[in-house]
Amino acid sequence: MPAPSGTGIAERVAVGQVADRVGASAARPDGAQKTRGEFAFSSDLWMDAMLWGKTLRSPHVAARIRSIDTRPALATPGVRAVVTAADVPGRPTFGLEVPDQPVFASDLVRYHGEPLAAVAADHPETARAAAMAIVVDYEPLVPLVDPDVALEAAPIHPDGNVFRHLVIRHGDPGATGDVVVEGTYEVGMQDQAFLGPESGLAVPAEDGGVDLYVATQWLHVDRDQIAASLGLPVERVRLYLAGVGGAFGGREDVSLQIHLCMLALRTGRPVKMVYSRDESFFGHVHRHPARMWYRHHATRGGDLVKVEARIVIDGGAYLSSSNAVISNATCFAPGPYRVPNAFIEGYAARTNNPPCGAMRGFGAVQACYGHEAQMDKLAAVLSMDPVALRLRNALERYDRLVTGQVLTGAAPVREVILAAASHPLPPPADPGGSILALPGGAGATAGPGDVRRGVGFAVSFKNVAYSEGFDDFATARLRLETGVDHEPVATVTVATAEVGQGFVTLAQQIVREELGVRRVVLAPASTVDVGSAGSSSASRQTWMSGGALQLACSTLRAELLVRAAELWECAASQCVFDEGEVVQAATGERLSVQDLLSPAPLETEQEFHHRPTKALDADGQGDAHVSFMFAAHRAVVDVDPDLGLLRVVQVATGQDIGKAINPVQVTGQIEGGIAQGIGLAVMEEIVVTEGRVRNPSFTDYLLPTILDMPEVLATVIEEPEPDAPYGAKGVGEPPTISSGPAVLAAIRDATGLPLTRAPVRPEDIALSHGETT
Amino acid sequence: MPREERVPREEREEGAGASPGRAGAGDASGGVPAYVQADTYELTVNGTRRAVEDAWLGESLLFVLRERLGLSGSKNACEQGECGSCSVLLDGVVVCACLVLGVDAIGSRVETVEGLSAAGDVADIQAALVDAGGVQCGFCTPGFVVAVHDLLRRVPGADEMAVREALSGNLCRCTGYGRILEAVRDVQRSRAGSDGGHGAGA
Ligand code: FES
Ligand code: FES
C-alpha cells in the first residue's frame, strides 16, 4: 500500500537521543505531527467508497417499544443499510464486566439516548435524515430516577436494581469518640468531555470478518465484546487503534464499535461514524453522581477513632464498571488517614439515568468530597488547624487500611501534605488589576472590594491498576535488528492505547534506558500483532505496559549476553551490558549491539503481571489493591458573594508519584488533572431532570478555559515504589481527586457556607448569602 | 467490495500509535442527500484554487476542508463554535470553520493549519508546543497553533492576561493549559530576542 500523503517523517520521529532515557523530559514522538494537523485521529479516517453511519437514539427516558418501522429510512435515496436489534448476529448485549446492555434496545428503552437503530448512507446528512425517518412506536413509562428509591423498587432490568452492595467492617463497631461530626454530601454527574468525538471506520474483510479502526482505551476487550455480538471468532475481528483525542475513562466502554461493524458487514463497504458533540454526551458513560452520609469520631486530641459512612452511587441504566467504582468509593471512603474502626456501606444502584462508569479518579473522587469536608468539620469542632489535623492522622507505611490491608509500599502522605502546604500563597487580589482576574472574568459585575478570598485543603489516595483479584497484565513485543544504516533499531509492539497520556514517549525512553538503542520505532497498536496491554486507565500503563516493555528489554539483553559469550567462548555470566555494548568482564573487550545482531534479529514477547490481589471478604477485608498513590491540594479561591461567581486563583499540590519517568509529562498530567478537578468543583455537571439530559453541548456543559485555570504549583515526591518498574507508581488520577475538594473547602472558607454539593453553582452562594451557619 | 488505495491498514513505523488512512485529496464524501441542493464551486485554500464538486450547500467549511479537500488538520470537537479546534484563517481573520458554510468561503482566502505549517510561519510555535509539553492527545493542538499565530502576529508582546483572553475560545481537555502558556511565553521570548519580524503578516 502506498504511504498516506503528508507524513514521510518516520526517520525523524524514530531517532531520539540516547540521553532521552528514563528520567529525562523527552519530547513526544507524535508531537510534531499533532501540531501540524498531520496526526490522524479516528475522526480523520477515510476510504474510497466509504459510507457514513448514524445512530437513532431514544427521545424517551423509559419506554416500551411497540414497533420499529425502518422502511422510511431504507426508502431514502442514498441509504445502504439500516440495522436494529433484530439484525444483531450474535449476543444481543455487551458490557465490560457483565453483558447487560443491549446493542440496540428492542423491547424496552432504559435511558434517554439509548440506541435503537443505525443507518449507513452515502452522505452524513442523508444518514441523519434517514435515522430521523425511522418510525418508532413508544409507550412511555414512568422512569426510576432516584438511586435510593431504586435499591428497593421493582427491578427495571432482569439483573435487578442493586449492582453491588459492599460493607466494610473494621475494628470495634461500638467504638465512639469524644467528638462526633456528621454530614451529608452530594456530587453531580461529570463528563469526560474528551475533545476527539467517538469515531471509527469499519472495513469488511475478505474472510467474512471485519477490521475496525477506532479510538478506545482497551483494544482487546472491545474486540471480545464486538466479536461476541457479531457472532464471529475473535480472530476475525481485528481492531487497530486510531488516533485518540483524549479518553479519561469515557472510552472504556463500547459505544459505536458494534454498530459500525454491523453496518460494514451488512453493506460490504467501509463505514465511518463520527458522533456529534451532543451525541457524544449520550454515547459514553459518565462519572457517577453520589450521595454520601458520613459520621466521624475522634478523640479530643484529634485522633480519628471511627469512620461511619454510607455511599450511594447512581450507576444509571446499565452496569458498565459500577461494581469497581463503588468498591473504590467504599475502600477509600475514610481518606488517607489512620482509622482504627470503621463501618462503611457502599451501594451502586441501577436507575433510568444515563449509564455511568469510569472517569479519572474512579470512585475516589466522590468519596474525597465527603471525607475532606468531614476533616474540615472535625478541625473546626476541635479548633485545630485543618492541615495539622490531617498531618496528625496521615497514613504511614505499614499502617493498616480499613480493609485490613497493610501499606507495604511507599506512603509519603505527610510529605505530600507538607509539600502542598509549603508553597507560597498568591499575592492579595490587585484592586487595580484586570477585570479578567475578578470572579466572573470579563462578565464580572463584582465590585473588587466585595470579593472574598478563601483557602482550602484536601488530601486523597487511590489504587493503581486493577484490584480485587483481577489478573491484571500487559504484553509487549520487542524486536531488535540492524537498520539500513547499520544502526540497531528497536521495534516496540504493544496494544497499549495512547490516549494522550504519553506512553509512546515512555516506551522510547524505557528502551533507550535498557538497551542504549537510539532508534526506537513504535509499531501500530492492534489486536493482530500482540497480546492485550490491558486498559489505559487506573493510572496503570506506566507500571503495566512499562513493566512488560522493561521485561522484554531485559530478556533481549540476556540474549545479547549469550551471543557475546558464544563469540568469546566464555560464560554469559562473565559478560555485562554497558552503555549499549556488551563487555567481557575479564578482558574488557566490547561488542556493540549491532555486532551481536548481525547473525539474526532478536525478538521476544513478554507478559507482565502485577502482584496478585485478593477479593474483599464479606466484611470488606482483604489485600485488594496492589499499590496506592497519594496527593494533597491547597486551593485559593476568590468569591463574589453577591453573584456567586468564582475565580480559582491558585492550586498548590504535593503528589506521590514514585518516580518521574518524564518530568514534563508528569507536570502535564498534574495540571490537566487539576483542571478536571476544578471543573467538577465549580462548573461541570450533566444536568439530568427526570432522567433527561438537559445540557448535551459545550454551550451548556462548561469546561474550564484557559481563563479559568489558576496558577498551579506542584511538587512531586519521588519515593520509589518497591514493586513498580523504576519505582514509578502512576500519575494520571490523583490530580483530579483532591483538587476539587480543596476548591470547595476554599469557597466554604471564603463564604462560611456549608456547601455540601459539587459542583457549586452560583445560586448555592448568591441565594444563601447571609444564611451562613 | 471496492477496495482502493488508501486502505487504512498501513504499516507505518513512525510510532505515535496511529495506523489509519487519512482523508485523501479529492472528493471524499460520496454524494449528497437527495433532497437538498448541490453545487460545484471553487475555494482558495492555502493559496491554491480547489474545486469542491457536487457538494451539498449545507456543508460547513469544516466539513468541506476535512471530507472533500483532504485537509483534516482542522478538528471537529464540537461543530458548534465552542471549542476552537476547527480554527482557520478566513481572509486573515480567525474563524471557527464549523460555523462558516463552505459556500460562504467562495472568494475568500482560507488558510488552514496545513497551509501555515507548509509556509513555515508557525514552525516556532509548533516546536515550542512540543518542547514545553503543550501537546497531549493533540486534538486541540492545530486550533491552538492557528490561534497563537493569530495573536502573536497582532500583539507580539501580549501579556499573560491578554494571551489567556485571546486563547479562551480554544478548549483543551488534557493539559490544563499550563504547558500551552509556557509554549507561548517561549515563542514570545525567542521572537523578541531574534530581531523581530518573525512570522509577521502571514
Ligand atoms: S468544532 Fe468548531 S468550534 Fe468546536
Ligand atoms: S491536548 Fe488533548 S485536548 Fe488539548
mmCIF file of N, CA and C in Angstrom, chain A residues 100-189:
data_model
loop_
_atom_site.group_PDB
_atom_site.id
_atom_site.type_symbol
_atom_site.label_atom_id
_atom_site.label_comp_id
_atom_site.label_asym_id
_atom_site.label_seq_id
_atom_site.Cartn_x
_atom_site.Cartn_y
_atom_site.Cartn_z
ATOM 1 N N ASP A 100 -24.931 -6.707 30.139
ATOM 2 C CA ASP A 100 -26.327 -6.419 30.496
ATOM 3 C C ASP A 100 -26.926 -5.294 29.649
ATOM 4 N N GLN A 101 -26.156 -4.787 28.673
ATOM 5 C CA GLN A 101 -26.619 -3.638 27.900
ATOM 6 C C GLN A 101 -26.913 -4.066 26.466
ATOM 7 N N PRO A 102 -28.132 -3.833 25.979
ATOM 8 C CA PRO A 102 -28.449 -4.229 24.600
ATOM 9 C C PRO A 102 -27.609 -3.446 23.582
ATOM 10 N N VAL A 103 -27.207 -4.129 22.527
ATOM 11 C CA VAL A 103 -26.536 -3.444 21.419
ATOM 12 C C VAL A 103 -27.485 -2.388 20.842
ATOM 13 N N PHE A 104 -28.727 -2.799 20.644
ATOM 14 C CA PHE A 104 -29.818 -1.873 20.313
ATOM 15 C C PHE A 104 -30.998 -2.249 21.206
ATOM 16 N N ALA A 105 -31.689 -1.245 21.719
ATOM 17 C CA ALA A 105 -32.889 -1.539 22.500
ATOM 18 C C ALA A 105 -33.921 -2.196 21.591
ATOM 19 N N SER A 106 -34.601 -3.242 22.117
ATOM 20 C CA SER A 106 -35.596 -3.905 21.284
ATOM 21 C C SER A 106 -36.974 -3.879 21.919
ATOM 22 N N ASP A 107 -37.047 -4.149 23.205
ATOM 23 C CA ASP A 107 -38.360 -4.136 23.846
ATOM 24 C C ASP A 107 -38.518 -2.963 24.802
ATOM 25 N N LEU A 108 -37.435 -2.612 25.471
ATOM 26 C CA LEU A 108 -37.507 -1.543 26.468
ATOM 27 C C LEU A 108 -36.411 -0.517 26.221
ATOM 28 N N VAL A 109 -36.756 0.740 26.420
ATOM 29 C CA VAL A 109 -35.751 1.798 26.498
ATOM 30 C C VAL A 109 -35.521 2.078 27.966
ATOM 31 N N ARG A 110 -34.250 2.101 28.382
ATOM 32 C CA ARG A 110 -33.977 2.307 29.809
ATOM 33 C C ARG A 110 -33.240 3.605 30.103
ATOM 34 N N TYR A 111 -32.833 4.343 29.080
ATOM 35 C CA TYR A 111 -32.259 5.670 29.362
ATOM 36 C C TYR A 111 -32.405 6.577 28.159
ATOM 37 N N HIS A 112 -32.382 7.874 28.442
ATOM 38 C CA HIS A 112 -32.503 8.896 27.417
ATOM 39 C C HIS A 112 -31.295 8.804 26.478
ATOM 40 N N GLY A 113 -31.578 8.498 25.214
ATOM 41 C CA GLY A 113 -30.481 8.418 24.260
ATOM 42 C C GLY A 113 -30.027 6.999 23.974
ATOM 43 N N GLU A 114 -30.737 6.016 24.485
ATOM 44 C CA GLU A 114 -30.349 4.627 24.208
ATOM 45 C C GLU A 114 -30.503 4.348 22.702
ATOM 46 N N PRO A 115 -29.529 3.671 22.082
ATOM 47 C CA PRO A 115 -29.605 3.426 20.638
ATOM 48 C C PRO A 115 -30.689 2.406 20.270
ATOM 49 N N LEU A 116 -31.366 2.674 19.154
ATOM 50 C CA LEU A 116 -32.378 1.745 18.652
ATOM 51 C C LEU A 116 -32.052 1.205 17.273
ATOM 52 N N ALA A 117 -31.303 1.981 16.491
ATOM 53 C CA ALA A 117 -31.032 1.573 15.111
ATOM 54 C C ALA A 117 -29.819 2.345 14.624
ATOM 55 N N ALA A 118 -29.222 1.847 13.556
ATOM 56 C CA ALA A 118 -28.135 2.580 12.921
ATOM 57 C C ALA A 118 -28.313 2.501 11.413
ATOM 58 N N VAL A 119 -27.919 3.589 10.761
ATOM 59 C CA VAL A 119 -28.122 3.739 9.320
ATOM 60 C C VAL A 119 -26.763 3.957 8.661
ATOM 61 N N ALA A 120 -26.579 3.379 7.476
ATOM 62 C CA ALA A 120 -25.404 3.710 6.663
ATOM 63 C C ALA A 120 -25.882 4.319 5.358
ATOM 64 N N ALA A 121 -25.271 5.454 4.997
ATOM 65 C CA ALA A 121 -25.693 6.159 3.784
ATOM 66 C C ALA A 121 -24.491 6.812 3.128
ATOM 67 N N ASP A 122 -24.725 7.317 1.916
ATOM 68 C CA ASP A 122 -23.638 7.909 1.135
ATOM 69 C C ASP A 122 -23.097 9.208 1.728
ATOM 70 N N HIS A 123 -23.936 9.896 2.465
ATOM 71 C CA HIS A 123 -23.566 11.218 2.975
ATOM 72 C C HIS A 123 -24.055 11.311 4.417
ATOM 73 N N PRO A 124 -23.293 11.966 5.293
ATOM 74 C CA PRO A 124 -23.728 12.010 6.701
ATOM 75 C C PRO A 124 -25.092 12.652 6.888
ATOM 76 N N GLU A 125 -25.396 13.630 6.058
ATOM 77 C CA GLU A 125 -26.693 14.292 6.191
ATOM 78 C C GLU A 125 -27.828 13.340 5.774
ATOM 79 N N THR A 126 -27.569 12.524 4.760
ATOM 80 C CA THR A 126 -28.559 11.522 4.366
ATOM 81 C C THR A 126 -28.769 10.530 5.502
ATOM 82 N N ALA A 127 -27.676 10.111 6.124
ATOM 83 C CA ALA A 127 -27.788 9.140 7.218
ATOM 84 C C ALA A 127 -28.574 9.741 8.377
ATOM 85 N N ARG A 128 -28.312 11.004 8.664
ATOM 86 C CA ARG A 128 -29.015 11.653 9.769
ATOM 87 C C ARG A 128 -30.515 11.752 9.472
ATOM 88 N N ALA A 129 -30.822 12.209 8.258
ATOM 89 C CA ALA A 129 -32.230 12.370 7.897
ATOM 90 C C ALA A 129 -32.937 11.013 7.882
ATOM 91 N N ALA A 130 -32.258 9.990 7.405
ATOM 92 C CA ALA A 130 -32.871 8.662 7.347
ATOM 93 C C ALA A 130 -33.115 8.128 8.750
ATOM 94 N N ALA A 131 -32.152 8.342 9.653
ATOM 95 C CA ALA A 131 -32.349 7.873 11.026
ATOM 96 C C ALA A 131 -33.582 8.546 11.628
ATOM 97 N N MET A 132 -33.761 9.830 11.326
ATOM 98 C CA MET A 132 -34.922 10.552 11.854
ATOM 99 C C MET A 132 -36.225 10.037 11.232
ATOM 100 N N ALA A 133 -36.105 9.425 10.054
ATOM 101 C CA ALA A 133 -37.318 8.959 9.370
ATOM 102 C C ALA A 133 -37.813 7.618 9.908
ATOM 103 N N ILE A 134 -36.995 6.935 10.695
ATOM 104 C CA ILE A 134 -37.432 5.660 11.270
ATOM 105 C C ILE A 134 -38.591 5.931 12.226
ATOM 106 N N VAL A 135 -39.625 5.129 12.113
ATOM 107 C CA VAL A 135 -40.810 5.345 12.949
ATOM 108 C C VAL A 135 -40.798 4.351 14.100
ATOM 109 N N VAL A 136 -40.739 4.877 15.301
ATOM 110 C CA VAL A 136 -40.761 4.021 16.482
ATOM 111 C C VAL A 136 -42.027 4.324 17.260
ATOM 112 N N ASP A 137 -42.749 3.266 17.594
ATOM 113 C CA ASP A 137 -43.950 3.438 18.413
ATOM 114 C C ASP A 137 -43.561 3.131 19.861
ATOM 115 N N TYR A 138 -43.532 4.169 20.686
ATOM 116 C CA TYR A 138 -43.129 4.013 22.089
ATOM 117 C C TYR A 138 -44.343 4.089 23.004
ATOM 118 N N GLU A 139 -44.267 3.345 24.082
ATOM 119 C CA GLU A 139 -45.214 3.558 25.175
ATOM 120 C C GLU A 139 -44.387 4.060 26.358
ATOM 121 N N PRO A 140 -44.402 5.365 26.590
ATOM 122 C CA PRO A 140 -43.541 5.903 27.648
ATOM 123 C C PRO A 140 -43.898 5.313 29.015
ATOM 124 N N LEU A 141 -42.868 5.079 29.823
ATOM 125 C CA LEU A 141 -43.051 4.544 31.167
ATOM 126 C C LEU A 141 -42.563 5.584 32.177
ATOM 127 N N VAL A 142 -42.992 5.428 33.402
ATOM 128 C CA VAL A 142 -42.502 6.337 34.449
ATOM 129 C C VAL A 142 -41.071 5.927 34.786
ATOM 130 N N PRO A 143 -40.135 6.826 34.609
ATOM 131 C CA PRO A 143 -38.746 6.428 34.852
ATOM 132 C C PRO A 143 -38.426 6.331 36.342
ATOM 133 N N LEU A 144 -37.492 5.456 36.659
ATOM 134 C CA LEU A 144 -36.991 5.297 38.024
ATOM 135 C C LEU A 144 -35.679 6.074 38.091
ATOM 136 N N VAL A 145 -35.680 7.199 38.769
ATOM 137 C CA VAL A 145 -34.513 8.071 38.664
ATOM 138 C C VAL A 145 -33.812 8.352 39.986
ATOM 139 N N ASP A 146 -34.394 7.890 41.099
ATOM 140 C CA ASP A 146 -33.748 8.144 42.396
ATOM 141 C C ASP A 146 -33.008 6.878 42.827
ATOM 142 N N PRO A 147 -31.683 6.945 42.974
ATOM 143 C CA PRO A 147 -30.933 5.722 43.280
ATOM 144 C C PRO A 147 -31.314 5.102 44.620
ATOM 145 N N ASP A 148 -31.650 5.926 45.623
ATOM 146 C CA ASP A 148 -32.060 5.350 46.906
ATOM 147 C C ASP A 148 -33.375 4.601 46.765
ATOM 148 N N VAL A 149 -34.282 5.181 46.002
ATOM 149 C CA VAL A 149 -35.560 4.513 45.760
ATOM 150 C C VAL A 149 -35.342 3.243 44.944
ATOM 151 N N ALA A 150 -34.442 3.333 43.975
ATOM 152 C CA ALA A 150 -34.212 2.198 43.071
ATOM 153 C C ALA A 150 -33.756 0.955 43.830
ATOM 154 N N LEU A 151 -33.003 1.136 44.908
ATOM 155 C CA LEU A 151 -32.480 -0.011 45.652
ATOM 156 C C LEU A 151 -33.609 -0.908 46.153
ATOM 157 N N GLU A 152 -34.776 -0.299 46.394
ATOM 158 C CA GLU A 152 -35.911 -1.057 46.934
ATOM 159 C C GLU A 152 -36.992 -1.304 45.878
ATOM 160 N N ALA A 153 -36.935 -0.617 44.770
ATOM 161 C CA ALA A 153 -38.050 -0.620 43.816
ATOM 162 C C ALA A 153 -38.066 -1.881 42.959
ATOM 163 N N ALA A 154 -39.190 -2.066 42.274
ATOM 164 C CA ALA A 154 -39.320 -3.191 41.340
ATOM 165 C C ALA A 154 -38.221 -3.086 40.284
ATOM 166 N N PRO A 155 -37.601 -4.229 39.940
ATOM 167 C CA PRO A 155 -36.460 -4.179 39.019
ATOM 168 C C PRO A 155 -36.842 -3.631 37.636
ATOM 169 N N ILE A 156 -35.948 -2.822 37.091
ATOM 170 C CA ILE A 156 -36.164 -2.304 35.744
ATOM 171 C C ILE A 156 -35.321 -3.067 34.731
ATOM 172 N N HIS A 157 -34.661 -4.137 35.209
ATOM 173 C CA HIS A 157 -33.800 -4.951 34.354
ATOM 174 C C HIS A 157 -33.784 -6.347 34.971
ATOM 175 N N PRO A 158 -33.704 -7.394 34.151
ATOM 176 C CA PRO A 158 -33.707 -8.750 34.727
ATOM 177 C C PRO A 158 -32.624 -8.960 35.791
ATOM 178 N N ASP A 159 -31.523 -8.218 35.722
ATOM 179 C CA ASP A 159 -30.453 -8.391 36.713
ATOM 180 C C ASP A 159 -30.708 -7.631 38.006
ATOM 181 N N GLY A 160 -31.811 -6.924 38.109
ATOM 182 C CA GLY A 160 -32.129 -6.216 39.353
ATOM 183 C C GLY A 160 -31.569 -4.811 39.384
ATOM 184 N N ASN A 161 -31.896 -4.103 40.451
ATOM 185 C CA ASN A 161 -31.514 -2.690 40.552
ATOM 186 C C ASN A 161 -30.312 -2.457 41.454
ATOM 187 N N VAL A 162 -29.858 -3.490 42.165
ATOM 188 C CA VAL A 162 -28.687 -3.308 43.024
ATOM 189 C C VAL A 162 -27.494 -3.929 42.310
ATOM 190 N N PHE A 163 -26.658 -3.070 41.754
ATOM 191 C CA PHE A 163 -25.457 -3.602 41.094
ATOM 192 C C PHE A 163 -24.548 -4.246 42.137
ATOM 193 N N ARG A 164 -24.329 -3.508 43.217
ATOM 194 C CA ARG A 164 -23.439 -4.042 44.237
ATOM 195 C C ARG A 164 -23.719 -3.361 45.570
ATOM 196 N N HIS A 165 -23.702 -4.177 46.613
ATOM 197 C CA HIS A 165 -23.768 -3.664 47.982
ATOM 198 C C HIS A 165 -22.539 -4.195 48.693
ATOM 199 N N LEU A 166 -21.764 -3.289 49.241
ATOM 200 C CA LEU A 166 -20.463 -3.650 49.795
ATOM 201 C C LEU A 166 -20.396 -3.095 51.211
ATOM 202 N N VAL A 167 -19.903 -3.903 52.135
ATOM 203 C CA VAL A 167 -19.788 -3.444 53.523
ATOM 204 C C VAL A 167 -18.353 -3.610 53.988
ATOM 205 N N ILE A 168 -17.842 -2.590 54.632
ATOM 206 C CA ILE A 168 -16.531 -2.697 55.281
ATOM 207 C C ILE A 168 -16.766 -2.599 56.781
ATOM 208 N N ARG A 169 -16.421 -3.682 57.482
ATOM 209 C CA ARG A 169 -16.476 -3.664 58.953
ATOM 210 C C ARG A 169 -15.057 -3.832 59.425
ATOM 211 N N HIS A 170 -14.590 -2.891 60.209
ATOM 212 C CA HIS A 170 -13.193 -2.939 60.627
ATOM 213 C C HIS A 170 -13.082 -2.493 62.081
ATOM 214 N N GLY A 171 -12.349 -3.249 62.881
ATOM 215 C CA GLY A 171 -12.133 -2.877 64.279
ATOM 216 C C GLY A 171 -13.386 -3.074 65.103
ATOM 217 N N ASP A 172 -13.579 -2.181 66.051
ATOM 218 C CA ASP A 172 -14.672 -2.293 67.014
ATOM 219 C C ASP A 172 -15.852 -1.454 66.545
ATOM 220 N N PRO A 173 -16.950 -2.124 66.184
ATOM 221 C CA PRO A 173 -18.093 -1.356 65.673
ATOM 222 C C PRO A 173 -18.704 -0.450 66.736
ATOM 223 N N GLY A 174 -18.476 -0.764 68.014
ATOM 224 C CA GLY A 174 -19.079 0.049 69.073
ATOM 225 C C GLY A 174 -18.218 1.234 69.496
ATOM 226 N N ALA A 175 -17.031 1.364 68.915
ATOM 227 C CA ALA A 175 -16.129 2.439 69.341
ATOM 228 C C ALA A 175 -16.776 3.806 69.130
ATOM 229 N N THR A 176 -16.531 4.700 70.051
ATOM 230 C CA THR A 176 -17.031 6.062 69.882
ATOM 231 C C THR A 176 -15.919 7.041 70.238
ATOM 232 N N GLY A 177 -16.055 8.245 69.741
ATOM 233 C CA GLY A 177 -15.042 9.269 70.011
ATOM 234 C C GLY A 177 -15.568 10.323 70.967
ATOM 235 N N ASP A 178 -14.665 11.175 71.427
ATOM 236 C CA ASP A 178 -15.065 12.295 72.279
ATOM 237 C C ASP A 178 -15.899 13.290 71.476
ATOM 238 N N VAL A 179 -15.519 13.451 70.229
ATOM 239 C CA VAL A 179 -16.268 14.378 69.379
ATOM 240 C C VAL A 179 -16.749 13.620 68.144
ATOM 241 N N VAL A 180 -17.914 14.035 67.683
ATOM 242 C CA VAL A 180 -18.525 13.384 66.526
ATOM 243 C C VAL A 180 -18.976 14.471 65.558
ATOM 244 N N VAL A 181 -18.635 14.309 64.285
ATOM 245 C CA VAL A 181 -19.188 15.227 63.280
ATOM 246 C C VAL A 181 -19.863 14.403 62.197
ATOM 247 N N GLU A 182 -20.924 14.966 61.676
ATOM 248 C CA GLU A 182 -21.753 14.223 60.737
ATOM 249 C C GLU A 182 -22.076 15.125 59.557
ATOM 250 N N GLY A 183 -22.237 14.543 58.403
ATOM 251 C CA GLY A 183 -22.599 15.374 57.256
ATOM 252 C C GLY A 183 -23.106 14.534 56.100
ATOM 253 N N THR A 184 -23.844 15.193 55.226
ATOM 254 C CA THR A 184 -24.348 14.558 54.009
ATOM 255 C C THR A 184 -23.839 15.366 52.817
ATOM 256 N N TYR A 185 -23.357 14.673 51.821
ATOM 257 C CA TYR A 185 -22.693 15.342 50.696
ATOM 258 C C TYR A 185 -23.186 14.748 49.382
ATOM 259 N N GLU A 186 -23.085 15.562 48.357
ATOM 260 C CA GLU A 186 -23.525 15.107 47.032
ATOM 261 C C GLU A 186 -22.526 15.537 45.969
ATOM 262 N N VAL A 187 -22.357 14.685 44.975
ATOM 263 C CA VAL A 187 -21.509 15.018 43.828
ATOM 264 C C VAL A 187 -22.344 14.804 42.572
ATOM 265 N N GLY A 188 -22.276 15.752 41.655
ATOM 266 C CA GLY A 188 -23.046 15.666 40.413
ATOM 267 C C GLY A 188 -22.369 14.806 39.360
ATOM 268 N N MET A 189 -23.034 14.666 38.232
ATOM 269 C CA MET A 189 -22.547 13.806 37.149
ATOM 270 C C MET A 189 -21.579 14.594 36.261
#
